[in-house]
Short mmCIF file of C-alpha atoms and ligand atoms in Angstrom, two decimals:
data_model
loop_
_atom_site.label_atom_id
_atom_site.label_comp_id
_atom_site.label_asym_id
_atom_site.label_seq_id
_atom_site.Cartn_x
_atom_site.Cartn_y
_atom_site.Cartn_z
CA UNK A 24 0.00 0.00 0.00
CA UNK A 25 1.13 3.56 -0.80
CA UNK A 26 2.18 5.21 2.36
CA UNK A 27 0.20 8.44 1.14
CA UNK A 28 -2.83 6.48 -0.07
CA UNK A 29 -4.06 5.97 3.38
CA UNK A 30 -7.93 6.17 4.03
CA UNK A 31 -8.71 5.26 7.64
CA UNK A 32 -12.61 5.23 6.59
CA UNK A 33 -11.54 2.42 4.79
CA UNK A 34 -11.81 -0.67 7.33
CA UNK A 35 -9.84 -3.07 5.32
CA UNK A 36 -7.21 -0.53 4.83
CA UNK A 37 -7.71 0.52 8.52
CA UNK A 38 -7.42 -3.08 9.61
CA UNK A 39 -4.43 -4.12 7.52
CA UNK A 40 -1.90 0.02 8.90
CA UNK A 41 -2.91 -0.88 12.02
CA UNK A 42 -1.49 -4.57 12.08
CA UNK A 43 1.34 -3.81 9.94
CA UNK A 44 2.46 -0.93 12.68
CA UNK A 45 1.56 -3.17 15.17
CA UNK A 46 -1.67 -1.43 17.19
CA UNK A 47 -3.53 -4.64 16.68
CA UNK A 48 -2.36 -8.19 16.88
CA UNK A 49 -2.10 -10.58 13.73
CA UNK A 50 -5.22 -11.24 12.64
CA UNK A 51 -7.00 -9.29 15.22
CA UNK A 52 -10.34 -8.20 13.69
CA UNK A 53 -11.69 -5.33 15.48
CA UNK A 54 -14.99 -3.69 15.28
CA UNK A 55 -14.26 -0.58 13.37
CA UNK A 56 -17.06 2.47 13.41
CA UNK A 57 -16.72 5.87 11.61
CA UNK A 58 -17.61 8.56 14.42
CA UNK A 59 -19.89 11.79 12.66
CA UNK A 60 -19.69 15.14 13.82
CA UNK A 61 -16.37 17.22 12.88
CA UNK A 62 -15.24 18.48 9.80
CA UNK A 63 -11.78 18.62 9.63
CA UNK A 64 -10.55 15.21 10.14
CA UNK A 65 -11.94 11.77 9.71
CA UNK A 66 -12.45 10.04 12.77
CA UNK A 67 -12.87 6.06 13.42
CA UNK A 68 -13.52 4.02 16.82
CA UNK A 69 -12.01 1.08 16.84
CA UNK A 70 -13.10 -1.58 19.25
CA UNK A 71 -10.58 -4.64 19.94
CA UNK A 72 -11.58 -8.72 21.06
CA UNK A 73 -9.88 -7.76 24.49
CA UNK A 74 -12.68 -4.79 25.53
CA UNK A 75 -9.74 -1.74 24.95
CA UNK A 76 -11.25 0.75 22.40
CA UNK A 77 -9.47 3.72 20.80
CA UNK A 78 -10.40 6.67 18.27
CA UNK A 79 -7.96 7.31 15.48
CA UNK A 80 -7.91 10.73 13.93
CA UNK A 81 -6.75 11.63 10.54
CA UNK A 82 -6.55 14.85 9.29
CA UNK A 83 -7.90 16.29 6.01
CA UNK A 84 -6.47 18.35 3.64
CA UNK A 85 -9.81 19.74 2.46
CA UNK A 86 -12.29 20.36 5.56
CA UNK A 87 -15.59 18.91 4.91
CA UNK A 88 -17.55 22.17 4.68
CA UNK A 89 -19.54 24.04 1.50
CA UNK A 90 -16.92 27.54 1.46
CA UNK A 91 -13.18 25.89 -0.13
CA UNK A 92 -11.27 25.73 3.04
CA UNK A 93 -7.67 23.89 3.58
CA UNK A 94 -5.29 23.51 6.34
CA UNK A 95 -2.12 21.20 6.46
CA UNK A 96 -2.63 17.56 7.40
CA UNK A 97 0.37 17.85 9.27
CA UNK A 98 -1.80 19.47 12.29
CA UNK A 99 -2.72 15.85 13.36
CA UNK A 100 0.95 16.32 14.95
CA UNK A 101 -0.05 19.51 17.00
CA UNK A 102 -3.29 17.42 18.37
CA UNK A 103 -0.80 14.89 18.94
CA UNK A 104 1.30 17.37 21.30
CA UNK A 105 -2.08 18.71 22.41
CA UNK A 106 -3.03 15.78 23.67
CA UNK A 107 -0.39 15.20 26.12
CA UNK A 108 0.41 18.67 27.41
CA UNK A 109 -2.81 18.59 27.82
CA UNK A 110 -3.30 15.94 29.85
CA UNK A 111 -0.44 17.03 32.46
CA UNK A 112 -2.13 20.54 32.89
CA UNK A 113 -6.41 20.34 32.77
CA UNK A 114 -7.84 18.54 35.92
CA UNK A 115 -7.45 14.46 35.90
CA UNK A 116 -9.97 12.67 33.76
CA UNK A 117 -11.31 15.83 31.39
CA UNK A 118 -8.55 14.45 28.14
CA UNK A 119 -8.26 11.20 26.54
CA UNK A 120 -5.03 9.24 26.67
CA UNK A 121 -2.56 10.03 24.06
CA UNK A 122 -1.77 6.18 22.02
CA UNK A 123 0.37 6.76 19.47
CA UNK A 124 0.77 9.45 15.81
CA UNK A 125 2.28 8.96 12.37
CA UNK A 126 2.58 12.14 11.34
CA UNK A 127 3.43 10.82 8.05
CA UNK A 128 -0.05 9.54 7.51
CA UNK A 129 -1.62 12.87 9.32
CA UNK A 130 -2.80 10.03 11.61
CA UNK A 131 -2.93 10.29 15.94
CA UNK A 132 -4.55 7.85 18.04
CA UNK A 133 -6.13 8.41 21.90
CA UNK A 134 -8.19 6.12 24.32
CA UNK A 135 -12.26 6.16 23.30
CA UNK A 136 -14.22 7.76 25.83
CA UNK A 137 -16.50 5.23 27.27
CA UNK A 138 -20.22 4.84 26.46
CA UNK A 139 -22.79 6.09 27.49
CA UNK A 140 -21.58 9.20 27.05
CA UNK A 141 -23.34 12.23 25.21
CA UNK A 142 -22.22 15.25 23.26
CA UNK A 143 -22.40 18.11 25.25
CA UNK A 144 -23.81 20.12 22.09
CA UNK A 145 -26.32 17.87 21.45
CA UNK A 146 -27.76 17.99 25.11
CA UNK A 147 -27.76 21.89 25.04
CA UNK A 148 -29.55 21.62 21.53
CA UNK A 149 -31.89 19.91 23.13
CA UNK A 150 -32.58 22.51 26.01
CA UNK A 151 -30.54 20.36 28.70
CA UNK A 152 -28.60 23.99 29.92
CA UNK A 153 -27.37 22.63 33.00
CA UNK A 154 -25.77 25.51 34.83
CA UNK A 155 -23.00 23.35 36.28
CA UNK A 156 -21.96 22.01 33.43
CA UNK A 157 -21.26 25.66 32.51
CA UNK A 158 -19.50 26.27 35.50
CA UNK A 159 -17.61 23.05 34.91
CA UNK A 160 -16.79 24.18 31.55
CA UNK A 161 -15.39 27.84 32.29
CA UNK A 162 -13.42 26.10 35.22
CA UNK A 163 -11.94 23.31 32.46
CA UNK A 164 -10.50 26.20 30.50
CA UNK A 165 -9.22 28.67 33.46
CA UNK A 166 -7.54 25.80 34.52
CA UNK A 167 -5.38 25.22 31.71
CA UNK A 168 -4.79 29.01 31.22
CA UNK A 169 -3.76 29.37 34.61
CA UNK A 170 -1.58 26.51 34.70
CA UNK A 171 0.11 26.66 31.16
CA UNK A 172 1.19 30.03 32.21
CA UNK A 173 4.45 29.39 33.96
CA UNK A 174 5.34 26.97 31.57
CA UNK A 175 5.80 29.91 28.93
CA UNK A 176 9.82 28.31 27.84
CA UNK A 177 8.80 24.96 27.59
CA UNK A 178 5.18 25.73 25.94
CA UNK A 179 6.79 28.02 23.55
CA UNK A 180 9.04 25.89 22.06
CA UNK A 181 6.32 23.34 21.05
CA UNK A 182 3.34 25.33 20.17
CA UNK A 183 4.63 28.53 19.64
CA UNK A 184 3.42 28.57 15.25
CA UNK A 185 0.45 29.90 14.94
CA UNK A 186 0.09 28.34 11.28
CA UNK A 187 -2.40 26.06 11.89
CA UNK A 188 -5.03 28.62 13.48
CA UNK A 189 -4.36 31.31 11.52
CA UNK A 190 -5.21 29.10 8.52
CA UNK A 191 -8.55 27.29 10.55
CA UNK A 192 -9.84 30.40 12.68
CA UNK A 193 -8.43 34.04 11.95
CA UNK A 194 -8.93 33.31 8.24
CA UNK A 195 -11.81 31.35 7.49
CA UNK A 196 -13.57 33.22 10.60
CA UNK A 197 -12.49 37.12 10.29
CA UNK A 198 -11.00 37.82 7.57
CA UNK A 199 -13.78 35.71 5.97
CA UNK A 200 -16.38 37.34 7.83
CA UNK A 201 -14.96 41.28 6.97
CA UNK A 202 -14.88 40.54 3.40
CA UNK A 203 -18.54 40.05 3.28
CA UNK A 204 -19.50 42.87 5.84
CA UNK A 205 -17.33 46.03 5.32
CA UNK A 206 -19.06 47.61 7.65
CA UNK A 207 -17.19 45.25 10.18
CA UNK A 208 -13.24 45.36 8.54
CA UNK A 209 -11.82 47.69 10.46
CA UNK A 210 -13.22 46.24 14.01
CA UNK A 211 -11.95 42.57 12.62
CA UNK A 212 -8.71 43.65 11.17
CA UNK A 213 -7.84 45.22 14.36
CA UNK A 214 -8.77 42.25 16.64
CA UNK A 215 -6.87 39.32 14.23
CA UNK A 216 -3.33 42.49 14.90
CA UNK A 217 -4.56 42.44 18.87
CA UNK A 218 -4.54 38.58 18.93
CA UNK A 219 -1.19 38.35 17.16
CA UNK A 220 0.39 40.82 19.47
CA UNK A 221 -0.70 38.73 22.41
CA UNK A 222 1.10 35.82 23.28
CA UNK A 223 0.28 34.95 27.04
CA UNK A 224 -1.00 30.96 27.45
CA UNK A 225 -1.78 27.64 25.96
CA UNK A 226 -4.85 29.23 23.66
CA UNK A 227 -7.05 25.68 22.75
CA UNK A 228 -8.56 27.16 19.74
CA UNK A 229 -11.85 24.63 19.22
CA UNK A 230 -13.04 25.18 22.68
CA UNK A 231 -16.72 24.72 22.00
CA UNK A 232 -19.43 22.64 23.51
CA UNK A 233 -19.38 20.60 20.38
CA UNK A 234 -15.57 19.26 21.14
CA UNK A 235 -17.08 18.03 25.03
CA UNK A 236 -18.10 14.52 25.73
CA UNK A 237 -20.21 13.96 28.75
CA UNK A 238 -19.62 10.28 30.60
CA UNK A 239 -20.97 9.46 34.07
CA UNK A 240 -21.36 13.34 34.83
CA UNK A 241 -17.45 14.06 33.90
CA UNK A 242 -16.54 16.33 30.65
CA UNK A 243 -14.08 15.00 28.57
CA UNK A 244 -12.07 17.91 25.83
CA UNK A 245 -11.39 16.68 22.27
CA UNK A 246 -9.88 17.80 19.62
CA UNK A 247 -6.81 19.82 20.22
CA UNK A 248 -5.05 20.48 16.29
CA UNK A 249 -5.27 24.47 16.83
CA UNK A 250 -3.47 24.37 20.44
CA UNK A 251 -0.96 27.42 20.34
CA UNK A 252 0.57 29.49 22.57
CA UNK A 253 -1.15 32.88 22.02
CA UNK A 254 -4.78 34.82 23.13
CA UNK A 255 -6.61 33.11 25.64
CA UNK A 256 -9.23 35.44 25.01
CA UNK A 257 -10.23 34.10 21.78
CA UNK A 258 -11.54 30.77 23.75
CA UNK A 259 -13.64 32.48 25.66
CA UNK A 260 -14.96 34.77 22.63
CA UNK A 261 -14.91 31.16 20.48
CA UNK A 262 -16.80 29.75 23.25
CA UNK A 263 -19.23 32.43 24.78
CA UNK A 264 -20.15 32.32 21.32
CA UNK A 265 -21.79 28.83 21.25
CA UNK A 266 -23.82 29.91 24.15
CA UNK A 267 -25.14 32.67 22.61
CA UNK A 268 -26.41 31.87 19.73
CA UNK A 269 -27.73 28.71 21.45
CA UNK A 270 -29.95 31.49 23.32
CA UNK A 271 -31.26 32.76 19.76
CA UNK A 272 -31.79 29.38 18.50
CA UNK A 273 -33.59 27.96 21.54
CA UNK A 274 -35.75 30.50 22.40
CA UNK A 275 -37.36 28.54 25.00
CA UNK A 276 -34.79 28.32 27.04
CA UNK A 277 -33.30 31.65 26.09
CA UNK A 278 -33.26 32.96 29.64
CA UNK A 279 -31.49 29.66 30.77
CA UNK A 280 -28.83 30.60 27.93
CA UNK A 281 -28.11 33.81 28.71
CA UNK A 282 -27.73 33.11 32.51
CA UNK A 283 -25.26 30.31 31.52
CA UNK A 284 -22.98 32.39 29.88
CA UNK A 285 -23.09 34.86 32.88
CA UNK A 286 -21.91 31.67 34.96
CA UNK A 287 -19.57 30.40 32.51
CA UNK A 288 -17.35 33.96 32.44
CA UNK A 289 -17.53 34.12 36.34
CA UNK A 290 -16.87 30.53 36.92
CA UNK A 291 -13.55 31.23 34.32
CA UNK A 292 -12.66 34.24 36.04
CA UNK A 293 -12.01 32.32 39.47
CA UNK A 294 -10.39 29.63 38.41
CA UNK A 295 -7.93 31.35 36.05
CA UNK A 296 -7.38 33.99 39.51
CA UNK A 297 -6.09 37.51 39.21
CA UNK A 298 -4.79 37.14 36.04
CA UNK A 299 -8.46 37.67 34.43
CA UNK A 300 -8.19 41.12 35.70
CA UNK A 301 -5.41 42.33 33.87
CA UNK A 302 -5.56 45.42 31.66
CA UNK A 303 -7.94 44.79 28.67
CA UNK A 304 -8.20 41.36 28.96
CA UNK A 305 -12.41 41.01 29.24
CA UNK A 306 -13.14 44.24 26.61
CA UNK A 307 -10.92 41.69 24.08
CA UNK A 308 -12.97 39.06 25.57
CA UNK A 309 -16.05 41.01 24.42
CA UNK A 310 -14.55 41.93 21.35
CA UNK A 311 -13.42 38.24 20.43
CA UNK A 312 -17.44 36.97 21.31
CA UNK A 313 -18.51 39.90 18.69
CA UNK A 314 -16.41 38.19 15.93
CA UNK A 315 -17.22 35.15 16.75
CA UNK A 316 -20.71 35.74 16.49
CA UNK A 317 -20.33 37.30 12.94
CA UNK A 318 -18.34 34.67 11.67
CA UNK A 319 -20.79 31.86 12.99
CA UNK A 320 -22.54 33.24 10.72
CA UNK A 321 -20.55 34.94 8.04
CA UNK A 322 -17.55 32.86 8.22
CA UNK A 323 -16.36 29.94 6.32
CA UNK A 324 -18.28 27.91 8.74
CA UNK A 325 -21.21 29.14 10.13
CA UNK A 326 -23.53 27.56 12.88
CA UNK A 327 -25.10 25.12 10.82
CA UNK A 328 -28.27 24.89 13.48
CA UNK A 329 -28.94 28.82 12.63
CA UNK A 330 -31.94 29.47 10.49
CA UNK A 331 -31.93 32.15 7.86
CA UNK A 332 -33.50 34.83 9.88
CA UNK A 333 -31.40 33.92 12.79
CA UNK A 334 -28.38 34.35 11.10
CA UNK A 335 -29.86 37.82 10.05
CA UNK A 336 -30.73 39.20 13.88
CA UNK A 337 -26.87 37.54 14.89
CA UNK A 338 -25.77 39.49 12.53
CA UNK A 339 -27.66 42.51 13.50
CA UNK A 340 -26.82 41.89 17.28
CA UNK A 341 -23.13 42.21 16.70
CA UNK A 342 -22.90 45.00 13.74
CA UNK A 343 -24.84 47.38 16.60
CA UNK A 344 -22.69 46.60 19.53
CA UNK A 345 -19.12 46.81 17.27
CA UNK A 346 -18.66 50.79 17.03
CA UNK A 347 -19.07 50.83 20.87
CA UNK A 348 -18.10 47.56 21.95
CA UNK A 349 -19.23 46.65 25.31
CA UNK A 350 -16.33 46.78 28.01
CA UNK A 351 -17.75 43.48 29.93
CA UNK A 352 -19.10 40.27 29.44
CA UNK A 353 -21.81 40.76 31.46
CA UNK A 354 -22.56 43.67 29.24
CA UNK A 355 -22.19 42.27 26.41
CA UNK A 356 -24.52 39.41 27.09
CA UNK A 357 -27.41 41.42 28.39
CA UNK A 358 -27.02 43.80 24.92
CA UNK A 359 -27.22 40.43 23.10
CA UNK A 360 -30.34 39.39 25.14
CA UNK A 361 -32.22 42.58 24.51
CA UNK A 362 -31.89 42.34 21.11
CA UNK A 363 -33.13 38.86 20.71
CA UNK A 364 -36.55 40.48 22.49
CA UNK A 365 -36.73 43.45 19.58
N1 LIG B 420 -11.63 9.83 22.20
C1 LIG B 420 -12.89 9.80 21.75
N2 LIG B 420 -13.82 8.99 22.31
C2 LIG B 420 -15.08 8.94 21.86
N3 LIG B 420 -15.54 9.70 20.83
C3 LIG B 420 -14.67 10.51 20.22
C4 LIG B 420 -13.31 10.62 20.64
N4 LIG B 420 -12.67 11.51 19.84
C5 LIG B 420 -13.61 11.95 18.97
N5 LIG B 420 -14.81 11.36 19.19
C6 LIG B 420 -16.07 11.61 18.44
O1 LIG B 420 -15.77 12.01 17.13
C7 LIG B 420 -16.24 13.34 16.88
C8 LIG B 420 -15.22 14.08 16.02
O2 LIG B 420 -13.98 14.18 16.73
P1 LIG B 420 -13.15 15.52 16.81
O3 LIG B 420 -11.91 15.23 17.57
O4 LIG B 420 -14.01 16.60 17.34
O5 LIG B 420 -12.80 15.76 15.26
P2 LIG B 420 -12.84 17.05 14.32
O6 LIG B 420 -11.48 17.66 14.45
O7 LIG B 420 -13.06 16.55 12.94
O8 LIG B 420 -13.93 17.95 14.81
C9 LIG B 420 -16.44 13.95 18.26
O9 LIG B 420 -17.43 14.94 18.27
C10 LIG B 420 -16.84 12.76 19.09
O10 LIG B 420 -18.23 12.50 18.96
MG1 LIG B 421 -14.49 18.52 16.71
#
């Protein structure tokens, strides 16, 4: 087989790598399942005779969305790092194992999460907005900020290129997003110079509700290819985000939503400690949820849940607040909320 010619959503192919690198035993037939739900990589679950499961990732070069977006393949490698910094610095249990890579075939491995377990995105779709989940979640990621901090040397060195979200999030998301609202350049151009300026913690990129597992009441954080050392205020923008237009989509738990996200920012804000209240840090946390919540919608990859006219008062939301951005999150949320009642 030709090394490049790889297709884990291929089970024979599948079967016959992972024997030849020696993952499975001779002649070990596993049940193999192809996992939905992301777009940028193709991801398989691969059950073995002797009860151990594991998910194999393999990045595309293509990502499975309408708009023509592309990102090197060789990312699987950063989820690979991601993966097992990871692990050392969020709280025990919330990331998979790290098995094994081949960054030749864009390919890295990690322990399954066990079933039952749920998509977190899924249960808040379906009006589940459990407000200590939320807390749980803003905890999750002031944890790592907080404690990737004083590992700035040794975090540096491995995830200091910013390639791989530059080419996944400011482009396809801002600069995307600007070129079809001019009205909204200059606020977006000035935000993706702001982010690059600021290089201050492990930044996860894809922290969304979406990316969350939920097994025997624990959260579980996948999919770590954009992990960089850089803004940590785009997660919370990237991630506020999700909650937010969750409260325009399900409008009958709106007030639920827009509580959450209260809860989620506060909850962050004590576990990440005095370092939230440094200069500027929760006006560019406001400023990061107003472009996410444009390019949700006017990105490359927009909330796919969002009907036409919700995509239209999102839109409409965010263009009002960005010549006078709100200075807080709390602000910034109750804005949002009064405008879904207009
Ligand atoms: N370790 C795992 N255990 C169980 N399910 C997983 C695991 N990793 C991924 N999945 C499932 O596969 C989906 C896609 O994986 P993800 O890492 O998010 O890939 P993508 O980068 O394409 O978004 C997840 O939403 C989840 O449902
Ligand atoms: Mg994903």
């Amino acid at each position: 087989m030709q090394i490049a010619a790889l297709n884990i959503e291929e089970p024979n192919q599948l079967v016959s790598y992972l024997r030849g690198a020696g993952h499975l035993e001779a002649g070990e037939s596993p049940v193999i399942r192809g996992l939905p739900g992301g777009v940028s990589n193709r991801t398989v679950l691969v059950q073995r005779a002797n009860g151990a499961s594991f998910v194999i990732k393999q990045a595309l070069a293509k990502l499975r969305v309408e708009a023509d977006w592309r990102s090197d393949p060789s990312r699987s490698h950063r989820e690979a790092l991601g993966l097992q910094w990871l692990a050392r610095l969020a709280p025990a249990g919330t990331i998979t194992p790290f098995l094994f890579e081949d960054p030749e075939h864009h390919v890295v491995a990690m322990a399954a999460v066990p079933q039952p377990h749920e998509n977190w995105k899924t249960r808040l779709l379906a009006g589940h907005v459990e407000m200590d989940c939320l807390k749980r979640f803003g905890a999750l990621l002031g944890t790592i900020h907080r404690r990737a901090a004083p590992f700035r040397e040794e975090l540096r060195a491995v995830f200091d290129d910013r390639t791989f979200f530059e080419t996944l999030r400011l482009e396809p998301y801002y600069l995307f997003a600007a070129s079809r609202n001019p009205g909204a350049r200059r606020f977006l151009e000035q935000l993706i110079a702001e982010t690059l300026a600021t290089r201050e913690t492990l930044t996860h990129g894809d922290y969304s509700p979406k990316n969350v597992l939920i097994h025997e009441n624990e959260m579980v954080l996948l999919d770590h290819e954009v992990v960089h050392w850089g803004d940590p205020a785009f997660d919370l923008g990237f991630s506020l985000t999700h909650v937010l237009s969750k409260a325009l989509h399900v409008d009958s738990c709106r007030a639920a939503f827009l509580t959450a996200a209260g809860l989620y920012w506060e909850s962050y804000c004590e576990h990440v400690g005095e370092w939230a209240k440094r200069n500027g840090f929760e006006a560019r946390v406001a400023r990061h949820t107003l472009g996410c919540l444009l390019a949700r919608v006017d990105g490359r990859s927009p909330l796919e849940y969002l009907s036409g006219p919700e995509r239209d008062q999102q839109r409409a939301a965010v263009l009002a607040m960005m010549d006078d951005p709100p200075a807080t999150v709390l602000a910034l949320v109750q804005n949002f909320g009064q405008s879904l009642e207009s």
